[in-house]
Coordinates of C-alpha atoms in Angstrom, one line a residue:
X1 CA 13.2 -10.9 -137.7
X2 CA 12.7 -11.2 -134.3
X3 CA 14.0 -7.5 -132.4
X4 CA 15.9 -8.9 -129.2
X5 CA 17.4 -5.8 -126.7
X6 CA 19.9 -7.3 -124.1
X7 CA 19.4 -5.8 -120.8
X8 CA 23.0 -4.5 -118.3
X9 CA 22.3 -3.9 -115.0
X10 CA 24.0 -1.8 -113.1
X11 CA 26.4 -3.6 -110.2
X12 CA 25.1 -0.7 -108.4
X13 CA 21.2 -1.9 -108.5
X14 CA 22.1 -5.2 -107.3
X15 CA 24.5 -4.5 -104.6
X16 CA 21.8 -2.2 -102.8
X17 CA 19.0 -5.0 -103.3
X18 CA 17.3 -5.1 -99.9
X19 CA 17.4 -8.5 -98.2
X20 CA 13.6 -9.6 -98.2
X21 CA 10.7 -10.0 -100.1
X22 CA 9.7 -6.4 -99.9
X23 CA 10.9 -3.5 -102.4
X24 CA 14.2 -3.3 -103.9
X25 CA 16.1 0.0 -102.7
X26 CA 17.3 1.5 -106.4
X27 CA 15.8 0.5 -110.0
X28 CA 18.1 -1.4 -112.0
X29 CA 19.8 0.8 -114.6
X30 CA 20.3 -1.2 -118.0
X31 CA 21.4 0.0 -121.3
X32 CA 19.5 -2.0 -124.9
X33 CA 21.3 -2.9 -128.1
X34 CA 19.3 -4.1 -130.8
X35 CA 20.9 -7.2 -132.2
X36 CA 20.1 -10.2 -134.3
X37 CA 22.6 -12.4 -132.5
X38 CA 22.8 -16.2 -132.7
X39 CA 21.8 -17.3 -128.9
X40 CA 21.7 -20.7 -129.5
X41 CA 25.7 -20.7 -129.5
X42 CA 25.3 -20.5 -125.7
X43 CA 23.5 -21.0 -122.9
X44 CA 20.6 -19.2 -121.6
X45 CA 18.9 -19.1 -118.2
X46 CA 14.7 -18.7 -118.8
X47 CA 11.8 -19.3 -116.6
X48 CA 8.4 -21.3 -117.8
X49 CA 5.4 -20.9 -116.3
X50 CA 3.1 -23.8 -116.5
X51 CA -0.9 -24.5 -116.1
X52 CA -3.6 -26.9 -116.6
X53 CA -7.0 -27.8 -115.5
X54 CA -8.2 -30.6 -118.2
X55 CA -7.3 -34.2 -117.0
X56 CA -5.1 -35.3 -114.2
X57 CA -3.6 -32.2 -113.7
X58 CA -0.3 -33.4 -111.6
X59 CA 0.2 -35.7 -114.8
X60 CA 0.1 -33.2 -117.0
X61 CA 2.7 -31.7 -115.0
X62 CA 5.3 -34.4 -114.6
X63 CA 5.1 -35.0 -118.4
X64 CA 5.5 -31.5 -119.7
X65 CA 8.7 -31.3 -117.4
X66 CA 9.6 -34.7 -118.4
X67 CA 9.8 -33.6 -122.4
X68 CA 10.8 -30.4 -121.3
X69 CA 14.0 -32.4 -120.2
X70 CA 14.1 -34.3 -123.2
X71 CA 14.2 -31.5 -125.5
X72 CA 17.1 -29.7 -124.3
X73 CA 15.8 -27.5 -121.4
X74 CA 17.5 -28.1 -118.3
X75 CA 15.3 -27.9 -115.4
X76 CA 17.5 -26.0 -112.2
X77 CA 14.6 -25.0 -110.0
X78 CA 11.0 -25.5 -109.1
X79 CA 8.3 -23.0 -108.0
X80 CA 5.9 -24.0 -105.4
X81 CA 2.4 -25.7 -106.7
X82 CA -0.7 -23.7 -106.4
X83 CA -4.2 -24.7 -107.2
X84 CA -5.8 -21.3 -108.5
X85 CA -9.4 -20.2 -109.8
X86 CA -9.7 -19.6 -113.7
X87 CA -9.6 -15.8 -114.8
X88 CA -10.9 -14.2 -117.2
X89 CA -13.0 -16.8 -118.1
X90 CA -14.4 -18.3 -115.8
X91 CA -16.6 -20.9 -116.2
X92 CA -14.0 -23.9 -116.1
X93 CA -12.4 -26.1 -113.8
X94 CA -9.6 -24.9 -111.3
X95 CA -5.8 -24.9 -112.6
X96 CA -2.7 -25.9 -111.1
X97 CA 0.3 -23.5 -111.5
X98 CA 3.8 -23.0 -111.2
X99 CA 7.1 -22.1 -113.3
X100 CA 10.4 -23.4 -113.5
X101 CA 13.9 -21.8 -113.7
X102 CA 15.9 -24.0 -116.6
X103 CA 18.8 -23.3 -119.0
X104 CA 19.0 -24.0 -122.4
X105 CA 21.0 -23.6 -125.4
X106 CA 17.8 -22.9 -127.3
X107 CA 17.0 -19.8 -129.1
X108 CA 14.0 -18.0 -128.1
X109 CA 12.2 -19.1 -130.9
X110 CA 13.6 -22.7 -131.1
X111 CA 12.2 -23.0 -127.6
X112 CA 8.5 -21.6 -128.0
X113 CA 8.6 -24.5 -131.0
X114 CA 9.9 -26.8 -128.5
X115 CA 6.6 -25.8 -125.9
X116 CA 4.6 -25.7 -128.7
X117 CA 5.0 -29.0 -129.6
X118 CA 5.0 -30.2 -126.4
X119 CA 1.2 -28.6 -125.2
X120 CA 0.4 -30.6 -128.7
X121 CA 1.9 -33.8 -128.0
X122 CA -0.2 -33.5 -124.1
X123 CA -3.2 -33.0 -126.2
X124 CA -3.9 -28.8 -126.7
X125 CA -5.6 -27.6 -129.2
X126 CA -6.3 -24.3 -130.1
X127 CA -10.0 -24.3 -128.3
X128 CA -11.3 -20.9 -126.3
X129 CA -8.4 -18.3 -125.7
X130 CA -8.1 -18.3 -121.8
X131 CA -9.8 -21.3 -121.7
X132 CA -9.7 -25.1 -120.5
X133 CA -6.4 -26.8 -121.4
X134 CA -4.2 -29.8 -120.4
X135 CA -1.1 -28.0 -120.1
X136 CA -0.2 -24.3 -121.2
X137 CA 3.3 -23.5 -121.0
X138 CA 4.4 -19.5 -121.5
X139 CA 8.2 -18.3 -121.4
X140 CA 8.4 -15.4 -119.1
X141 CA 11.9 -15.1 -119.2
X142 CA 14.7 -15.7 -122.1
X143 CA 18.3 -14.7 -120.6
X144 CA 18.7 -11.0 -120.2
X145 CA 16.9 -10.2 -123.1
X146 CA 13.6 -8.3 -124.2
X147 CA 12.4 -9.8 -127.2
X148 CA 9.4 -8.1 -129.4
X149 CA 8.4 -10.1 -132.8
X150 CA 5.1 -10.7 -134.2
X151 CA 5.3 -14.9 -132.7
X152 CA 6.8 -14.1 -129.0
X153 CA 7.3 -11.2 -126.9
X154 CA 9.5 -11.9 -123.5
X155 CA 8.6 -11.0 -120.8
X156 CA 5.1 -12.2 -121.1
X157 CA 2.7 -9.3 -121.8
X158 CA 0.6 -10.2 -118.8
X159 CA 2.7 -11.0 -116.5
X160 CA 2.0 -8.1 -114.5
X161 CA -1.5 -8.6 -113.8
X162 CA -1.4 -12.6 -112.9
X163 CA -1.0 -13.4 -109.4
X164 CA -0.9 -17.3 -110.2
X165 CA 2.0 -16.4 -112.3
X166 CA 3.6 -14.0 -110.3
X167 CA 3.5 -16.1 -107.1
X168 CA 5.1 -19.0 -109.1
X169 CA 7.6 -16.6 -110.6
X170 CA 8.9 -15.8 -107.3
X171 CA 9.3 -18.6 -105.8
X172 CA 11.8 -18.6 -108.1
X173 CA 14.1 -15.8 -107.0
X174 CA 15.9 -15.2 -103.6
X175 CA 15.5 -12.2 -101.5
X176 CA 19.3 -11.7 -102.5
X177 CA 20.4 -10.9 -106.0
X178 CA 22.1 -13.9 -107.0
X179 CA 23.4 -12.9 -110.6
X180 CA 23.1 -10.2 -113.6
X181 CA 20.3 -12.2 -115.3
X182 CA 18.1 -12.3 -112.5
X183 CA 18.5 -8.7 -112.2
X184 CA 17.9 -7.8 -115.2
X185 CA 14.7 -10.0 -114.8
X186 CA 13.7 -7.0 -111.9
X187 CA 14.9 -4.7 -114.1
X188 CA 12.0 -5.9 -116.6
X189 CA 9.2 -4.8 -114.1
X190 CA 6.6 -2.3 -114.6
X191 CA 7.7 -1.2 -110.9
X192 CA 11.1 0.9 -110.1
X193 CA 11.5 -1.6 -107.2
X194 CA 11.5 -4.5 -109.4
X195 CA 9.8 -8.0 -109.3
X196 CA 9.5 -8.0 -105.3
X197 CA 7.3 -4.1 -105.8
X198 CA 5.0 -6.0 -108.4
X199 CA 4.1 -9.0 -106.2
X200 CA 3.0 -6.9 -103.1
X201 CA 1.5 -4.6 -105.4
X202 CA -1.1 -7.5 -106.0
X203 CA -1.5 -8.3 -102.5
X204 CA 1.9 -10.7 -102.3
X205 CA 1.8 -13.3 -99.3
X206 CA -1.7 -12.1 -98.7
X207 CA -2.5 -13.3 -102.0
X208 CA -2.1 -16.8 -100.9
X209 CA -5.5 -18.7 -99.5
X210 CA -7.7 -16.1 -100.6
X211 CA -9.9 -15.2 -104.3
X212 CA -9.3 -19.2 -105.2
X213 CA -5.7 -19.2 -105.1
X214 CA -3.9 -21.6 -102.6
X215 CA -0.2 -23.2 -102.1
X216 CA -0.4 -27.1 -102.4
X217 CA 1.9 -30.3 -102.1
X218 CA 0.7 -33.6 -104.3
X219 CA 0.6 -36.5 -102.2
X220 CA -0.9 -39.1 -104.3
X221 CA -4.0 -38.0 -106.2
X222 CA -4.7 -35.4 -103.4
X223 CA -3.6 -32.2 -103.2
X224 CA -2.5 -31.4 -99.9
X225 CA -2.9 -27.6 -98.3
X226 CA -0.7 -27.5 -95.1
X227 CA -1.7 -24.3 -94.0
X228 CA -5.3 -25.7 -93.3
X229 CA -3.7 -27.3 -89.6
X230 CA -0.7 -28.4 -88.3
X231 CA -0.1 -32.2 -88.8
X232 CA 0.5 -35.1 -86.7
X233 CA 3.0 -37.4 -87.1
X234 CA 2.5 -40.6 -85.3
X235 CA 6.2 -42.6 -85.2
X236 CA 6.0 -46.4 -85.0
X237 CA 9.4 -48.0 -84.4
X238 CA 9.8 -51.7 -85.4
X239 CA 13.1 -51.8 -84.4
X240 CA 14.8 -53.6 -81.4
X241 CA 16.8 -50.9 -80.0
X242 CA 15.2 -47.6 -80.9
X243 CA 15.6 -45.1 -78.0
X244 CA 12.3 -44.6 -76.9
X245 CA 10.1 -47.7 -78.2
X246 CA 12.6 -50.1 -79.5
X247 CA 11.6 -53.9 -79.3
X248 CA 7.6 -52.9 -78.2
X249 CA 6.2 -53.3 -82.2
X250 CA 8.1 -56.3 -83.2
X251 CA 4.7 -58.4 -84.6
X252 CA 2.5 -57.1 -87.7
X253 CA -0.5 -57.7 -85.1
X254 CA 1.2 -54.9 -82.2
X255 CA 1.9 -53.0 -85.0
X256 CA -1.7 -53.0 -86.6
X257 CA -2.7 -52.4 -83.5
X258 CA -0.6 -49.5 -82.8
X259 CA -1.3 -47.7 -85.9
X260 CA -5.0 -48.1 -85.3
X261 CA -4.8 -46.2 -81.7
X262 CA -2.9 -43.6 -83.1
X263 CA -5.2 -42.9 -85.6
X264 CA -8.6 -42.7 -83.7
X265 CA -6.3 -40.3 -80.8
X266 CA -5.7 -38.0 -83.8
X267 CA -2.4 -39.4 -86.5
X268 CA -2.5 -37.5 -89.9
X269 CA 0.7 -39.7 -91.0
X270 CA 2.1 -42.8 -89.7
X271 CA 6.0 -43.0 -90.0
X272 CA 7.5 -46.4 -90.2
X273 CA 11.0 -46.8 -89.2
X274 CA 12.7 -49.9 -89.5
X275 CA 16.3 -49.1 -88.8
X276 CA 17.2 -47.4 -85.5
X277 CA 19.0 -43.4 -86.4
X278 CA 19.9 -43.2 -82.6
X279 CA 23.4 -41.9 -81.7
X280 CA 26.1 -44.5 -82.2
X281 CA 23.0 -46.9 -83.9
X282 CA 24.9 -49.4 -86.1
X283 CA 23.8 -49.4 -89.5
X284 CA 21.7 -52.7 -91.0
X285 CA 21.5 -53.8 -94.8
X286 CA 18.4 -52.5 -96.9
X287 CA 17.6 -56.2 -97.3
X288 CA 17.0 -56.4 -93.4
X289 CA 15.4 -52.6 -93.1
X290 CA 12.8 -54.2 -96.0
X291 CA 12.5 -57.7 -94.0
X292 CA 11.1 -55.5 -91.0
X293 CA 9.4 -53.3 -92.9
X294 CA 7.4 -54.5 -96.1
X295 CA 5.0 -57.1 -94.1
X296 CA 3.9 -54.6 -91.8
X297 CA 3.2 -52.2 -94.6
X298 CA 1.3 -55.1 -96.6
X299 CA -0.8 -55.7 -93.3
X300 CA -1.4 -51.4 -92.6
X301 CA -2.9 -50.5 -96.5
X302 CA -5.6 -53.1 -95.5
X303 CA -6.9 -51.5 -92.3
X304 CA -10.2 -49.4 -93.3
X305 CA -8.8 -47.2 -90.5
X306 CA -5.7 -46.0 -92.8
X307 CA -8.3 -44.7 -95.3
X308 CA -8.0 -41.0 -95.5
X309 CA -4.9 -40.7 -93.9
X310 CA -1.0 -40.9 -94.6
X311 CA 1.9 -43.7 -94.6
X312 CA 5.2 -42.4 -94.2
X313 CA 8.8 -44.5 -94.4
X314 CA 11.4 -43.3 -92.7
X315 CA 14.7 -44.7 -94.6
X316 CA 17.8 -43.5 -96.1
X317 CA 17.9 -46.5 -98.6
X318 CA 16.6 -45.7 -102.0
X319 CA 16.2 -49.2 -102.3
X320 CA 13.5 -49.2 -99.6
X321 CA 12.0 -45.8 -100.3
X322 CA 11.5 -47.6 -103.2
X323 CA 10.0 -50.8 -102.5
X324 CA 7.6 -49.3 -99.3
X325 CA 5.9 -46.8 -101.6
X326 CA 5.1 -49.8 -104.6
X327 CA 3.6 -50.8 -101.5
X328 CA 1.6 -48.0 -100.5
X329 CA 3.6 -45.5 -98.7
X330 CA 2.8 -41.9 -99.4
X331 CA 5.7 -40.2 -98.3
X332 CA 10.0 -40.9 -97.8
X333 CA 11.5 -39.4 -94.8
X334 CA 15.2 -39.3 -95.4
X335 CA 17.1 -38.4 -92.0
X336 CA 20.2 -37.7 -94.2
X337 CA 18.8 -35.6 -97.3
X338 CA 20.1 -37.6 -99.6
X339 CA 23.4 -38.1 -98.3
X340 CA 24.1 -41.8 -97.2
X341 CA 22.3 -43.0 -100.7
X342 CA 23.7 -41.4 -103.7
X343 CA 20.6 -42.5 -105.5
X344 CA 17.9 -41.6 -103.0
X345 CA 16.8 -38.2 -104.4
X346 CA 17.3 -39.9 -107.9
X347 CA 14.9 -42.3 -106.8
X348 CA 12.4 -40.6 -105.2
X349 CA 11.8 -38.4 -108.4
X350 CA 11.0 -41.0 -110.2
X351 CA 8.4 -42.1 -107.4
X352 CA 6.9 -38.6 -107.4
X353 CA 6.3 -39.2 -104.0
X354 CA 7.0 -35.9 -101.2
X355 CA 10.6 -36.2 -100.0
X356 CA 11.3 -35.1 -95.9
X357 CA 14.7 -33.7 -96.2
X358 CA 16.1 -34.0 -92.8
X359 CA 19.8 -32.2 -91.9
X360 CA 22.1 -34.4 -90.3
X361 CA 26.2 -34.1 -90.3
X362 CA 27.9 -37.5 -91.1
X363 CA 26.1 -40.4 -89.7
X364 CA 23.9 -42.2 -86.4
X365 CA 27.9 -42.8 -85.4
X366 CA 29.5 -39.9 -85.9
X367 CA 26.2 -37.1 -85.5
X368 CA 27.2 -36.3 -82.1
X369 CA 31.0 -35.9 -82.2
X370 CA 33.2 -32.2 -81.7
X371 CA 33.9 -31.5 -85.1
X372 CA 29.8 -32.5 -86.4
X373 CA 28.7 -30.1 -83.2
X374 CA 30.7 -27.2 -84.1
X375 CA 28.6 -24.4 -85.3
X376 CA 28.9 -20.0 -85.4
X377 CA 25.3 -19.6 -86.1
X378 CA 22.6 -22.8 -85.9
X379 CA 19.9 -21.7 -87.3
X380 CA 21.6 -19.9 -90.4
X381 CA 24.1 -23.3 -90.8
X382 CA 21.2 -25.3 -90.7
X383 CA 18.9 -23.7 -93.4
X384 CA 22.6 -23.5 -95.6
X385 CA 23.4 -26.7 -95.6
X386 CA 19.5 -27.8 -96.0
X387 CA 19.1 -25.5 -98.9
X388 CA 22.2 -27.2 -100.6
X389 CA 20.7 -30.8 -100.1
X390 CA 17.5 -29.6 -101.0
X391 CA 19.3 -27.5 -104.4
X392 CA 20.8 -31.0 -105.0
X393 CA 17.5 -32.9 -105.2
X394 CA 16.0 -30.7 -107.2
X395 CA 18.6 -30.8 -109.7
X396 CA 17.8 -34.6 -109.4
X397 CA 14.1 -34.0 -110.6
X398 CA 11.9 -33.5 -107.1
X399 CA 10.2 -30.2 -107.7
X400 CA 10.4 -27.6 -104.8
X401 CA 6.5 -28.7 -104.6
X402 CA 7.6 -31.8 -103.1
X403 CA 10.0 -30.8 -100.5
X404 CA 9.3 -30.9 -96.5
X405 CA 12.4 -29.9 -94.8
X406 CA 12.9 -31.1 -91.1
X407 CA 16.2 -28.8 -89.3
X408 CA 16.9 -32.5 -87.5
X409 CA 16.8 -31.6 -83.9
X410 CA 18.5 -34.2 -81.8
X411 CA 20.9 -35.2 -84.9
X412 CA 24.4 -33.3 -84.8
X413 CA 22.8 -30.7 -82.0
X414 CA 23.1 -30.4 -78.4
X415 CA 21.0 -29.4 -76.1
X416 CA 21.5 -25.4 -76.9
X417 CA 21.2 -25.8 -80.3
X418 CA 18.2 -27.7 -79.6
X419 CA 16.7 -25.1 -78.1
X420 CA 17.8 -22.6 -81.2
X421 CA 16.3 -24.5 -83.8
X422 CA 12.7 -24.9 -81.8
X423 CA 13.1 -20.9 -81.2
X424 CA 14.4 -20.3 -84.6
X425 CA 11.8 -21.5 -87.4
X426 CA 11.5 -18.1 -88.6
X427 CA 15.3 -17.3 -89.1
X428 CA 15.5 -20.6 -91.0
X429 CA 12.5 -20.1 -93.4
X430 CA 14.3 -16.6 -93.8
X431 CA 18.0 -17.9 -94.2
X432 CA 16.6 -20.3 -96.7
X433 CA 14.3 -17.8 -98.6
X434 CA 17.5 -15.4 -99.3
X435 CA 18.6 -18.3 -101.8
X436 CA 15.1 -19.8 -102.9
X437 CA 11.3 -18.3 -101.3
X438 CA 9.7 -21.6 -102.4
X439 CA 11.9 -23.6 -100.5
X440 CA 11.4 -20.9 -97.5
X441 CA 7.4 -21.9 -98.2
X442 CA 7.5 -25.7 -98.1
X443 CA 6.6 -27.5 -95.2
X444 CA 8.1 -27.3 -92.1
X445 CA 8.4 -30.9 -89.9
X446 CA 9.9 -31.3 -86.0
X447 CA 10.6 -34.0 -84.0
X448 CA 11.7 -33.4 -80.6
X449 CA 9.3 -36.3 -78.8
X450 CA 11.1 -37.8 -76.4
X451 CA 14.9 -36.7 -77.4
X452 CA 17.6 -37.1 -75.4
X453 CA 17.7 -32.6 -74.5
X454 CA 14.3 -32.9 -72.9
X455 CA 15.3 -35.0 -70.4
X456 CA 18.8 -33.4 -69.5
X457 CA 16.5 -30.2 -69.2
X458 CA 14.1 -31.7 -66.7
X459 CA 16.3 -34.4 -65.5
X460 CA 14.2 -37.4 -67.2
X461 CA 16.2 -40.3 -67.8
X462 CA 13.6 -42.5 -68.9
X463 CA 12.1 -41.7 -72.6
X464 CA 8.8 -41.9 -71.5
X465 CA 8.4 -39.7 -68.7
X466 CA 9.2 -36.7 -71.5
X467 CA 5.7 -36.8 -72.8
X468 CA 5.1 -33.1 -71.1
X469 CA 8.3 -31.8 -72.1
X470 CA 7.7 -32.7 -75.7
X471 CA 4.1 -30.9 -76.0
X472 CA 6.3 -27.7 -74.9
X473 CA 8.5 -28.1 -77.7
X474 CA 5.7 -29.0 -79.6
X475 CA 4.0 -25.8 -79.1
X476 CA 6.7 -23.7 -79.1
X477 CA 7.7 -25.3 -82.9
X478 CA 4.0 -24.6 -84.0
X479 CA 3.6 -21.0 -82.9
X480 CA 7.4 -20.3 -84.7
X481 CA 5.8 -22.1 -87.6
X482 CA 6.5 -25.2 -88.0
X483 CA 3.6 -27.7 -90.0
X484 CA 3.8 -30.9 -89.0
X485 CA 4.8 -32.2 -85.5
X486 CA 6.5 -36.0 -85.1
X487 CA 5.7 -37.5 -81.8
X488 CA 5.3 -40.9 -80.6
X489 CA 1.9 -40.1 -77.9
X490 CA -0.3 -39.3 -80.2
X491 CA -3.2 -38.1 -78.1
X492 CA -1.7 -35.9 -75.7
X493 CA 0.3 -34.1 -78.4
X494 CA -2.4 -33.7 -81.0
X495 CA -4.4 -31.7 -78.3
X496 CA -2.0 -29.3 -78.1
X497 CA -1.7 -29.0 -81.8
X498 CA -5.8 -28.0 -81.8
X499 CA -4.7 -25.5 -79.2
X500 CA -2.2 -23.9 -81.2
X501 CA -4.3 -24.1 -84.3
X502 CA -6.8 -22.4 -83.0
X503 CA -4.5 -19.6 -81.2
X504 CA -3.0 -19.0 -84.8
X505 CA -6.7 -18.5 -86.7
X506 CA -7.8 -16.3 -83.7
X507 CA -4.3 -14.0 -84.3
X508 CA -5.2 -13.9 -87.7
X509 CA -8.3 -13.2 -87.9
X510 CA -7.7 -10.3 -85.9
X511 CA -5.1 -8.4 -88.6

């Protein structure tokens, strides 16, 4: 019989849990029964940790989640992905890692038969302890219990001592305390300040790009490191009345064209936009988005130039999303976050493609309008109401390691909170990270080229004479931290991106 001791905490150790990803500021007290209760009668909150280096490795990935979903555990939240060097032994390939936060109505030993069966079913046999395997899935956490029996013991024995778990692990968690289970889950650590003491105590944040260990985003069969350089976006409009370019792309050959001089002056990703998200914009059918759209994208994928680099669609239609990436975009840029398509983050899951979740209020029509301009505190309303969007989607099945979150400037701003938002980076990833540090991790995408507040701030009516304007907001985004930049000139804006870059190595390498 399995010895299970449920842990209390004290409401005392969670109200005086420090805001951050530092210590905690008291231990959490807990008292231990030892029972043999039936936990299946009721939900359970657990985290899995998951790993593999044999095969495709993202594969491996999506199906252990996707049986993980069939078999009763309910996947909530996502860690980020992390690409890691093997440990102990060493002489194999590199792993991926990450966990997940799920509930179930599983007992603790109903559900290490359940991963059992699944690392058989993805082909794991027993083979070299610590070594090579397609998928390896460990429960770190069952409820607010400690269990000790001879087949599992919770939390994981070695948790303590694994940065490619603990990383993971925390992604899960806020800097707040959001419930008794997850403070009991503190009140498991070796360390009096919980879970955030035992993840500096291995080096924490430092951890990350350093001894083989680095934070990733899948985008196709590549695994993407952001922190590597900032990104640029190139936008291509093939729209009549876009604000800036509308009606100049309106043939596959000026588009072809376009998208070819964009990448030799320095485009990472090309963003396709085929219905116009300007203020008061009137809204077009996803047929006639995809009449505009799919025949340029058919002409792009054949250009040797696109080789190497990335195809974005920007489109609130999951209809779209899904018919640009069958043929060959990489990436969907929703300007709504899921909210004019019921069944965009649905869809996109199911693509496992990366998802750009954009805030907006209400619509192109009503964006700009008192009530969708009214805010206390920008930066922090922002990050809320992206966090919720982004909460919903992953509820939908698009794993935090799939998220770039873009605070919409230009959409339901003016011109101060504009300014805010480019000042503000830091505020967001920490109003975001209070509720969920990988989310506060994932990639970070502006687009102030050529917006409307540029030009009321240097009194340029004309889109195009706010080329200057935008590399100031460009830099300023970078050096707050933001990843990628969207911009429609290309060349002038990707030199300042080199500049930046190579300010930010040059501050870091002097810590």
């Amino acid at each position: 019989m399995s010895l299970l001791k449920r842990l209390v905490p004290s409401k005392q150790g969670i109200s005086n849990a420090v805001n951050g990803f530092g210590t905690l500021s008291s231990c959490f007290l807990h008292s231990a029964l030892d029972s043999s209760v039936q936990l299946h009668s009721q939900e359970q909150e657990v985290v899995i940790a998951l790993g593999s280096n044999v095969g495709n490795r993202l594969h491996n990935f999506n199906q252990a989640l996707h049986l993980m979903k069939k078999s009763g555990i309910n996947i909530t939240r996502h860690g980020c992905l992390y690409e890691t060097a093997p440990a102990y032994v060493t002489d194999q390939p590199h792993f991926l890692n990450s966990a997940v936060r799920a509930v179930t109505k599983l007992g603790p030993h109903e559900l290490l038969g359940v991963i059992k069966q699944i690392e058989k079913d993805l082909g794991r046999t027993k083979g070299i302890r610590y070594g090579p395997r397609p998928i390896d899935l460990d429960i770190l956490f069952y409820g607010r219990f400690r269990i000790d029996s001879d087949r599992l013991t919770v939390p994981h024995e070695r948790i303590w001592e694994r940065p490619f778990v603990m990383a993971p692990l925390m992604d899960l968690l806020g800097s707040d305390i959001e419930s008794d289970t997850v403070a009991s889950w503190h009140s498991l650590s070796i360390h009096s300040g919980g879970l955030f003491e035992t993840w500096q105590k291995l080096g924490g944040e430092c951890q990350i790009g350093k001894d083989g260990m680095r934070r990733v985003l899948p985008i196709g069969n590549n695994l993407w490191d952001w922190s590597e350089k900032t990104s640029v976006m190139g936008v291509i409009n093939l729209t009549p009345d876009s604000f800036s370019d509308g009606g100049n792309f309106q043939s596959v050959d000026s588009v072809v064209s376009q998208v070819r001089s964009m990448i030799s002056e320095g485009a990472d990703i090309v963003d396709f936009g085929a219905q116009s998200t300007r203020p008061m914009a009137s809204r077009i059918s996803p047929q006639e988005e995809m009449d505009r759209l799919i025949p340029v994208l058919e002409a792009v994928v054949k250009i040797p130039e696109i080789n190497g680099k990335l195809i974005s669609v920007d489109t609130f239609y999951s209809e779209v999303a899904s018919e640009a990436v069958r043929k060959g975009a990489h990436l969907v840029n929703d300007v709504s976050g899921g909210q004019l398509d019921p069944n965009m983050t649905k869809v996109v899951a199911d693509l496992e493609v990366p998802y750009i979740a954009m805030h907006m209020r209400g619509d192109p029509t009503t964006m700009q309008n008192s009530e969708n301009l009214q805010y206390d505190n920008v930066c922090k309303q922002v990050a809320s109401e992206l966090f919720s969007r982004i909460e919903s989607a992953e509820l939908s099945g698009i794993p935090a390691w799939r998220i770039i979150i873009d605070p919409g400037i230009g959409f339901s701003k003016n011109t101060d909170h504009n300014l805010e938002i480019l000042m503000g980076i830091p505020t967001i990833r920490a109003e975001i990270g209070r509720k969920s540090v990988a989310i506060s991790h994932a990639p970070i995408l502006i687009g102030p080229s050529r917006k409307r507040f540029l030009g009321e701030i240097c009194a340029r009516s004309a889109a195009t004479e706010r080329d200057p304007a935008t590399i100031a907001a460009v830099t300023t985004g970078i050096l707050g931290g933001a990843n990628i930049v969207r911009v429609h000139n290309v060349r002038d804006n990707a030199d300042a991106v080199k500049l930046c870059d190579a300010m930010l190595k040059r501050k870091q390498s002097t810590r």
